[in-house]
PDB file of C-alpha atoms in Angstrom:
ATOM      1  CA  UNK A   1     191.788  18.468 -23.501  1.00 51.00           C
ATOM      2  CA  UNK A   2     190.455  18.420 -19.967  1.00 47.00           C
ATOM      3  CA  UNK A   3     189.955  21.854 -20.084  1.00 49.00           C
ATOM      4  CA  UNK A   4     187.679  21.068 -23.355  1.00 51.00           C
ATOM      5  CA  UNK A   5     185.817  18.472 -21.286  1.00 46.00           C
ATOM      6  CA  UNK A   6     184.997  19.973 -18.293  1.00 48.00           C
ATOM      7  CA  UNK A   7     183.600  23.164 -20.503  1.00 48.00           C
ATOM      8  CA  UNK A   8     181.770  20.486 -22.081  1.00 47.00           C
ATOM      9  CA  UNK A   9     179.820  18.829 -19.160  1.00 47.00           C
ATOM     10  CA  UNK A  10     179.063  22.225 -17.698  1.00 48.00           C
ATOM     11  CA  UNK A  11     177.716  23.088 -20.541  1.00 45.00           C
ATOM     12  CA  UNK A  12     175.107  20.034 -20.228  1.00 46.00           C
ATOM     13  CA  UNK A  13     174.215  20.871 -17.265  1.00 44.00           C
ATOM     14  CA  UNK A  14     172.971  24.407 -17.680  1.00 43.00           C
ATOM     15  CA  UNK A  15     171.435  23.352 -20.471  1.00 44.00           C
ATOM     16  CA  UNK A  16     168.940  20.684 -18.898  1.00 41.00           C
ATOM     17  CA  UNK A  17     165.902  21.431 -18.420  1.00 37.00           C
ATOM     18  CA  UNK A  18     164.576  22.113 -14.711  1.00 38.00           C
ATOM     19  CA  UNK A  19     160.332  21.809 -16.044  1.00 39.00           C
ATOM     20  CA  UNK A  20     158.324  18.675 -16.208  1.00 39.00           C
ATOM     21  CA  UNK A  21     155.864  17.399 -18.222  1.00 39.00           C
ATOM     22  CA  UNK A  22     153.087  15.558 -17.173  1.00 41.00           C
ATOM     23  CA  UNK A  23     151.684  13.232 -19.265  1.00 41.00           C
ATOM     24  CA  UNK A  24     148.430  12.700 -16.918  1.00 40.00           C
ATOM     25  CA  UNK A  25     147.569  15.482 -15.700  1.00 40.00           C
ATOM     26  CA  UNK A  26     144.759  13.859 -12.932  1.00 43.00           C
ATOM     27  CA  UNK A  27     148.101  12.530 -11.528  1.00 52.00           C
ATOM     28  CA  UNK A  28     150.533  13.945  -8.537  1.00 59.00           C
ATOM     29  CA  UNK A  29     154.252  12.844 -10.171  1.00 67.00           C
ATOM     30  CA  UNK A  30     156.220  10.916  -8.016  1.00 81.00           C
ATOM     31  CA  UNK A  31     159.568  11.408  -6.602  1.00 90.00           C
ATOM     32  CA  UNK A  32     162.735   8.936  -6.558  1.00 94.00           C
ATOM     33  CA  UNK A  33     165.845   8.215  -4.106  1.00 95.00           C
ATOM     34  CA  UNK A  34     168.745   6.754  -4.740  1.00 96.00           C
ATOM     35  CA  UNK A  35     171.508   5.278  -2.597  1.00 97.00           C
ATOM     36  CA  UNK A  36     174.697   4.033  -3.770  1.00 98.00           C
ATOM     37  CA  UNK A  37     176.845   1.373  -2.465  1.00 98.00           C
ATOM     38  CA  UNK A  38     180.404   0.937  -4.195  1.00 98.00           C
ATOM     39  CA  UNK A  39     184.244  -0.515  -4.201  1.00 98.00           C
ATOM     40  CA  UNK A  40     186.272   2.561  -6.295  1.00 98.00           C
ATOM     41  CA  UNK A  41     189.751   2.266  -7.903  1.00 98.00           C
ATOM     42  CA  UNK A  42     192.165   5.655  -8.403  1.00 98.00           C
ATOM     43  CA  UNK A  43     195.510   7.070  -8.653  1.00 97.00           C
ATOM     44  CA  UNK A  44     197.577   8.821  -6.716  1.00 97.00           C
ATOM     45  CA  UNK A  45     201.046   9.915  -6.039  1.00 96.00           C
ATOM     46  CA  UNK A  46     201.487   7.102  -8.548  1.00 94.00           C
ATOM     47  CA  UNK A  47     200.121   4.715  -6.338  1.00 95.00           C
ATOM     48  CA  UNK A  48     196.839   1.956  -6.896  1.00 97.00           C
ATOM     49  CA  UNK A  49     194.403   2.960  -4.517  1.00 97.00           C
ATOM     50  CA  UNK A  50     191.027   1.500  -3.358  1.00 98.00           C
ATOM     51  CA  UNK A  51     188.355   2.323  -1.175  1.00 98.00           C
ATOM     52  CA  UNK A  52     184.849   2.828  -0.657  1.00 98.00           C
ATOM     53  CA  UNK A  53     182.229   5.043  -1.932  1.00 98.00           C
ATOM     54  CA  UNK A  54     178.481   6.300  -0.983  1.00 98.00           C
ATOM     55  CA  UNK A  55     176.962   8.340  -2.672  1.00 98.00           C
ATOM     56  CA  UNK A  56     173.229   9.760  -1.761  1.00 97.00           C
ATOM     57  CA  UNK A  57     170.702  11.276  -3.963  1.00 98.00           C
ATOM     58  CA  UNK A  58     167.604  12.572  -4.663  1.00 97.00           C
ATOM     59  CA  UNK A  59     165.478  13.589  -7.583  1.00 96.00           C
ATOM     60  CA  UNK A  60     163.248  16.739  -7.857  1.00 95.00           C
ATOM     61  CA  UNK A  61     162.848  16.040 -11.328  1.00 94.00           C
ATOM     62  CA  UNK A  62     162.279  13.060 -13.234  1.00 91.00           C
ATOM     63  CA  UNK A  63     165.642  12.252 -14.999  1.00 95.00           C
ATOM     64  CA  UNK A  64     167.821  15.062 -12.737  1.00 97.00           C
ATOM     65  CA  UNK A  65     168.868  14.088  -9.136  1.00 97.00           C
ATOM     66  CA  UNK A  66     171.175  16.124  -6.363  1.00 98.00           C
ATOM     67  CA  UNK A  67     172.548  15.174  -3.410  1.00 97.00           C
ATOM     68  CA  UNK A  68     175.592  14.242  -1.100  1.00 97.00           C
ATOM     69  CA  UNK A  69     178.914  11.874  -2.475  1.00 98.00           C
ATOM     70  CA  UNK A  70     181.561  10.555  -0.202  1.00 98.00           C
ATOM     71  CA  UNK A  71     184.534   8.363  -1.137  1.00 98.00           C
ATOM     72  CA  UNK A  72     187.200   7.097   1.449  1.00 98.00           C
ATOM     73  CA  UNK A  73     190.597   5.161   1.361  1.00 98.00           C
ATOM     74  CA  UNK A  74     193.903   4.435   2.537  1.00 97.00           C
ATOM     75  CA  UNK A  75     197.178   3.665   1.811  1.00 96.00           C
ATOM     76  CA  UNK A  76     200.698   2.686   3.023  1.00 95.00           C
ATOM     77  CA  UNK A  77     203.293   3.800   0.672  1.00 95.00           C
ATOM     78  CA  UNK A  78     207.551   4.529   0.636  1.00 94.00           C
ATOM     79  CA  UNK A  79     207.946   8.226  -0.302  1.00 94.00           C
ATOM     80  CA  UNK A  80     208.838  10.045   2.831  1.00 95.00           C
ATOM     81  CA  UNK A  81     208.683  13.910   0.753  1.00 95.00           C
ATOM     82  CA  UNK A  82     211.549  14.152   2.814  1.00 93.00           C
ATOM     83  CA  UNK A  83     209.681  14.436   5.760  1.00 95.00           C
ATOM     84  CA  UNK A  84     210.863  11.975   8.776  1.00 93.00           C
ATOM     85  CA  UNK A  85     208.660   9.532   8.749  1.00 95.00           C
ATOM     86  CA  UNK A  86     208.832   5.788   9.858  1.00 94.00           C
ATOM     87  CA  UNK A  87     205.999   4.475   7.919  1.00 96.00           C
ATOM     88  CA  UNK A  88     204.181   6.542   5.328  1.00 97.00           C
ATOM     89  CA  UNK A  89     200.637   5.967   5.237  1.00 97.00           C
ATOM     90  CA  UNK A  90     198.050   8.425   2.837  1.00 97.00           C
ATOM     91  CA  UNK A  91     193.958   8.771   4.109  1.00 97.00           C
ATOM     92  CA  UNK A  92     192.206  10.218   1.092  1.00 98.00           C
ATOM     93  CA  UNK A  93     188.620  11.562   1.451  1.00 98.00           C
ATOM     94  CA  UNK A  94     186.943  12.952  -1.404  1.00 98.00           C
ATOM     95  CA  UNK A  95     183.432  14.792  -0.316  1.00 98.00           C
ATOM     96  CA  UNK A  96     180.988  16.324  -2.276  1.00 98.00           C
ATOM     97  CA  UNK A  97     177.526  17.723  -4.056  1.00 98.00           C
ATOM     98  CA  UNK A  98     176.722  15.522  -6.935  1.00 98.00           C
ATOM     99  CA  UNK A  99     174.104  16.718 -10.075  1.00 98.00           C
ATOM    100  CA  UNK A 100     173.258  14.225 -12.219  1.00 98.00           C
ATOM    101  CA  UNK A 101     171.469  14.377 -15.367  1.00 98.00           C
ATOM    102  CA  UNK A 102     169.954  10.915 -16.806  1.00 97.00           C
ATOM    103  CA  UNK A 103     169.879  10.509 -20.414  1.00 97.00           C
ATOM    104  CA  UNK A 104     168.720   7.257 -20.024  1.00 96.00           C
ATOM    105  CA  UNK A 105     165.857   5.974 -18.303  1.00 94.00           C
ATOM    106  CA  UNK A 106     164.119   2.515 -19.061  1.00 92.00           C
ATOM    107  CA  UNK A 107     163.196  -0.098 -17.218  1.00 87.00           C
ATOM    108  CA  UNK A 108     166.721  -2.298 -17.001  1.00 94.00           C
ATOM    109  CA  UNK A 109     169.095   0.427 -17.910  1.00 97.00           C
ATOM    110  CA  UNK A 110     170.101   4.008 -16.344  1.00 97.00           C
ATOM    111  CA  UNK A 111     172.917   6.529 -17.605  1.00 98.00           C
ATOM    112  CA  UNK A 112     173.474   9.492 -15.921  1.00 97.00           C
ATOM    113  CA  UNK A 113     176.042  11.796 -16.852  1.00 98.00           C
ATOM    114  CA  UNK A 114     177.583  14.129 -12.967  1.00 98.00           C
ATOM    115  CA  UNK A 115     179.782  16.657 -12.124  1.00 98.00           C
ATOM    116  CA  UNK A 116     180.782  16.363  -7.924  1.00 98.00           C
ATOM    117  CA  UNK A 117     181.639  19.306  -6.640  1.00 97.00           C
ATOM    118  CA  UNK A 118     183.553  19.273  -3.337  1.00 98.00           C
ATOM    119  CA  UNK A 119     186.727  19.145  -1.353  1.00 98.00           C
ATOM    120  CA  UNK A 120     189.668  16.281  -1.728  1.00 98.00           C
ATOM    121  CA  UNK A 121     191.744  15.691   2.187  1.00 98.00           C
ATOM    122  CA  UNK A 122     194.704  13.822   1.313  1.00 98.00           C
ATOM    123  CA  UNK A 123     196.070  13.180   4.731  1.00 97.00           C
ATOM    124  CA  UNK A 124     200.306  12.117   5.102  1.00 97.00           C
ATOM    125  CA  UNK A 125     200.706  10.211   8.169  1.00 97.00           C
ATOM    126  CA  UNK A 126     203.547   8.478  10.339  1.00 96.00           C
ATOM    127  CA  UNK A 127     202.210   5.021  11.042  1.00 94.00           C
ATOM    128  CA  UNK A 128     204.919   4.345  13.017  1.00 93.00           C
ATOM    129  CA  UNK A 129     204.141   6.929  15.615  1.00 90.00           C
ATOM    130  CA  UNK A 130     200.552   7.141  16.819  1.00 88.00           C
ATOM    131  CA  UNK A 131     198.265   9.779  18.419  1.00 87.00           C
ATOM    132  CA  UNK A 132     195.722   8.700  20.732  1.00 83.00           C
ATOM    133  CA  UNK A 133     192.540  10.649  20.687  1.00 81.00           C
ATOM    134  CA  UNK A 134     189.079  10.261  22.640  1.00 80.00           C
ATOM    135  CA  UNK A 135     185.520   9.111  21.120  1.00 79.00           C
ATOM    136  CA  UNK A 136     182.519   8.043  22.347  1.00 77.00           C
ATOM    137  CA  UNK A 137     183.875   4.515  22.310  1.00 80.00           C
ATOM    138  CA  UNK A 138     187.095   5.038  24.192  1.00 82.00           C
ATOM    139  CA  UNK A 139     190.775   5.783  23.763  1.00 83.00           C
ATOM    140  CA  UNK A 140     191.359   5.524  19.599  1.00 84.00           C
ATOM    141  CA  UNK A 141     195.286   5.374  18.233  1.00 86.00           C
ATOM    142  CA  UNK A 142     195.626   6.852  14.180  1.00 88.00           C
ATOM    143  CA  UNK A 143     198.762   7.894  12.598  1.00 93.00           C
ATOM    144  CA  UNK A 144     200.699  10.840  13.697  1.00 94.00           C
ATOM    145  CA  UNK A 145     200.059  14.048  11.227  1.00 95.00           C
ATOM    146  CA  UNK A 146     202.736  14.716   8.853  1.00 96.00           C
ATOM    147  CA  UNK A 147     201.006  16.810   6.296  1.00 97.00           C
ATOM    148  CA  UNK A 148     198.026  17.470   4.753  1.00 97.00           C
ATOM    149  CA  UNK A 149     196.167  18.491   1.583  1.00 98.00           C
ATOM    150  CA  UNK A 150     193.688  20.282   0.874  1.00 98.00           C
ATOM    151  CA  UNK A 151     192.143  21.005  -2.792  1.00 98.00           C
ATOM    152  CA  UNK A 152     189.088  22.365  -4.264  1.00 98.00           C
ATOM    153  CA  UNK A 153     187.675  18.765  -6.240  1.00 98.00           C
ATOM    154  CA  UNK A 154     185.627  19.527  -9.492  1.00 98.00           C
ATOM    155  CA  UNK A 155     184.712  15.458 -11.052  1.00 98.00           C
ATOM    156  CA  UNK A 156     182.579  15.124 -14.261  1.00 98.00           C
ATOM    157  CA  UNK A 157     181.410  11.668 -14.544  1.00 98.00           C
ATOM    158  CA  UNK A 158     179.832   8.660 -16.079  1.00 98.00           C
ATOM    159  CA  UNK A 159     177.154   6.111 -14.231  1.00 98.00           C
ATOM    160  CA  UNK A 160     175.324   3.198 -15.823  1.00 98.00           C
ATOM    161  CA  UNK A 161     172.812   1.068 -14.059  1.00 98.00           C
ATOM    162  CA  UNK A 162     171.608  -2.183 -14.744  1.00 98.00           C
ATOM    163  CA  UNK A 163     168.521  -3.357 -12.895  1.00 97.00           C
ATOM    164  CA  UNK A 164     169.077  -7.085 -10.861  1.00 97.00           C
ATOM    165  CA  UNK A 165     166.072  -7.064  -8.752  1.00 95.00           C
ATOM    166  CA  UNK A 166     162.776  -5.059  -9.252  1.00 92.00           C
ATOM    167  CA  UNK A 167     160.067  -4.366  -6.326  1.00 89.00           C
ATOM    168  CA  UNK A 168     157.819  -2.155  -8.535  1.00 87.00           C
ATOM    169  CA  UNK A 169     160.536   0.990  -7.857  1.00 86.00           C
ATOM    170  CA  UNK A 170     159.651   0.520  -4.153  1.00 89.00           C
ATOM    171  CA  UNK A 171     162.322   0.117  -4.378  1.00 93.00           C
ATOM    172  CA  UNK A 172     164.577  -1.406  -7.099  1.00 95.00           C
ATOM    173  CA  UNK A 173     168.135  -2.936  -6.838  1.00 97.00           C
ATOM    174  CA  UNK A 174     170.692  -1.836  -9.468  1.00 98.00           C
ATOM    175  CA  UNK A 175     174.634  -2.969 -10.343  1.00 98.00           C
ATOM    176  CA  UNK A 176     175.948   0.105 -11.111  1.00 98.00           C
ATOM    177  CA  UNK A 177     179.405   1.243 -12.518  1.00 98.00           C
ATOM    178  CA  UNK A 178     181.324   4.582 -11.872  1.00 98.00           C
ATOM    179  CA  UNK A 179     183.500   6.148 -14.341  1.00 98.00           C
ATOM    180  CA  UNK A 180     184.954   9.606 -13.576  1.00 98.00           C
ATOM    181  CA  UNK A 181     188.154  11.972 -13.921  1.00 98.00           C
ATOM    182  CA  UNK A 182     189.150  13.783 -11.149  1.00 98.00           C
ATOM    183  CA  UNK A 183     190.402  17.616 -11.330  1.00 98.00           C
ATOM    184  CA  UNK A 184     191.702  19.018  -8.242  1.00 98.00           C
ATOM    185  CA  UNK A 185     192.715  22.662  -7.644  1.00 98.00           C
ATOM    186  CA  UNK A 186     194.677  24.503  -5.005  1.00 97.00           C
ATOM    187  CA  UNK A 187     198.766  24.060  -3.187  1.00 96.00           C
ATOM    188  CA  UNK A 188     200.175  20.903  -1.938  1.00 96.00           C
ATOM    189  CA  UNK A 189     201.984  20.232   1.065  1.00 96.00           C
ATOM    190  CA  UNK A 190     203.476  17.194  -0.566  1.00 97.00           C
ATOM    191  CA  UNK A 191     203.814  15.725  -4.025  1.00 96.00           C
ATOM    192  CA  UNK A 192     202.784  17.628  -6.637  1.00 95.00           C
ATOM    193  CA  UNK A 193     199.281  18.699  -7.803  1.00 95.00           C
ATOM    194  CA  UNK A 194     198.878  16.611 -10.530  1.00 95.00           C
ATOM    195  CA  UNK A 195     199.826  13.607  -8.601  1.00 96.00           C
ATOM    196  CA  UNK A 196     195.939  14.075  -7.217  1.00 97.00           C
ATOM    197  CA  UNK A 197     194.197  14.345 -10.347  1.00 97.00           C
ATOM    198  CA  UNK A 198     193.094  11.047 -12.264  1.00 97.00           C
ATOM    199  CA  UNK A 199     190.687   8.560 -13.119  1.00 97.00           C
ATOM    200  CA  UNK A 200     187.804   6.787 -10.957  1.00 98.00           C
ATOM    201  CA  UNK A 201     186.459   3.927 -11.456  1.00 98.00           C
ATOM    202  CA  UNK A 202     183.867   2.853  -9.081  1.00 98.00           C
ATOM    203  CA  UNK A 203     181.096  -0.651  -9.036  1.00 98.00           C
ATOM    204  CA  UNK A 204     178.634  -1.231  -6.954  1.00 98.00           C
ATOM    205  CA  UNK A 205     174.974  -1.719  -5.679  1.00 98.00           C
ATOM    206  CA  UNK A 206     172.212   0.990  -6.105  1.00 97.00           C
ATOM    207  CA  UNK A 207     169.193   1.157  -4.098  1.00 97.00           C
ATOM    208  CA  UNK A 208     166.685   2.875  -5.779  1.00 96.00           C
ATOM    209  CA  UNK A 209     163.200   3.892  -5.891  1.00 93.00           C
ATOM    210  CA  UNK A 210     160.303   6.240  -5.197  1.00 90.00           C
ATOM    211  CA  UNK A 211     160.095   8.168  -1.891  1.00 81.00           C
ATOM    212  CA  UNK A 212     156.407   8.662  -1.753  1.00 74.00           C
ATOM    213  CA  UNK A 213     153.406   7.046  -2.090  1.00 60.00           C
ATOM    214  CA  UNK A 214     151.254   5.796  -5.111  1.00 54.00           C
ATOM    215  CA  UNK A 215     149.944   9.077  -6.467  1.00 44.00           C
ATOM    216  CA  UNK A 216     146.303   9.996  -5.905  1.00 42.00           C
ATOM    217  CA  UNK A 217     144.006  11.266  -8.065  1.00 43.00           C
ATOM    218  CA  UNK A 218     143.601  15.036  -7.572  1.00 41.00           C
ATOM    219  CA  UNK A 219     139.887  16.199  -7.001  1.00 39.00           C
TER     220      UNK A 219
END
């Protein structure tokens, strides 16, 4: 079954369409940005976790859009993996390219259907034993290193928009919702590999709108 869905978004992607038609042709087309804000829900090792997610994008073409996703979160949890550990704490990162293809585009309502490529970091630390380490703002104290995964991250997805505030797409603020399923590929330090892949479900705020100016009339 996942395999079956996976083959299936691919599918939709190489199948889109990278022309444009122009319905006025006396017109440059315009180009759009968009920038999302959200709170995202997953599983784990079993465990609830929550975090934060931005994603990026941009749109060469009218209805497909490519750019940068990054998710982040944390969690103290009991299983040890029979390491010696005090208190276990997990920092997950999931970082990406995202391609997204909108099926739907009117002017209260966007779908988009995405596949993020990328890597997941699912870092096992000791919170009862710190490192210190040096930044640009001082002396910083995280978790000691334990162990730490690394795995190829391949996440076909779901987003619908829904339009709360309009500035004429100059731009536009959306609430926007995040379904996804995560596949992740590759060895594990600790746990097991399909205690990494899962659901995601993500809400938020969108930002989005064109990137350049009115279009002009071409001589």
């Amino acid at each position: 079954m996942k395999k079956s869905v996976v083959f299936i978004i691919l599918v939709l992607f190489l199948s889109v369409s990278y022309g444009q038609t122009n319905n006025n042709l006396n017109q440059k087309p315009k180009h759009e940005a968009s920038i999302d804000f959200a709170t995202f829900y997953t599983s784990i090792l079993n465990k609830d976790l929550y975090g934060y997610n931005i994603d990026v994008k941009y749109y060469p073409f009218k209805n497909l859009a490519t750019g940068f996703s990054f998710s982040i979160a944390q969690k103290k949890i009991d299983d040890t993996f029979s390491f010696s550990i005090g208190q276990p704490i997990v920092n997950y990162y999931e970082i990406g390219w995202v391609n997204q293809y909108d099926i739907l585009q009117n002017e209260k309502i966007r779908i988009g259907l995405n596949l993020n490529n990328g890597i997941v970091i699912s870092r096992l630390g000791d919170n009862d034993d710190k490192d210190r380490y040096w930044t640009k703002y001082g002396y910083q104290y995280r978790s000691k290193e334990i162990a730490t995964n690394y795995f190829y991250l391949l996440e076909p997805g779901i987003d619908a928009s829904f339009r709360l505030f309009s500035n004429k797409h100059y731009p536009d603020i959306y609430l926007t919702t995040k379904a996804k399923y995560r596949f992740v590929f590759g060895d594990s330090k600790y746990g097991q590999l399909n205690d990494f892949s899962n659901g995601y479900f993500g809400i938020g705020i969108s930002i989005i709108g064109f990137t350049d100016h009115e279009s002009q009339k071409t001589k």
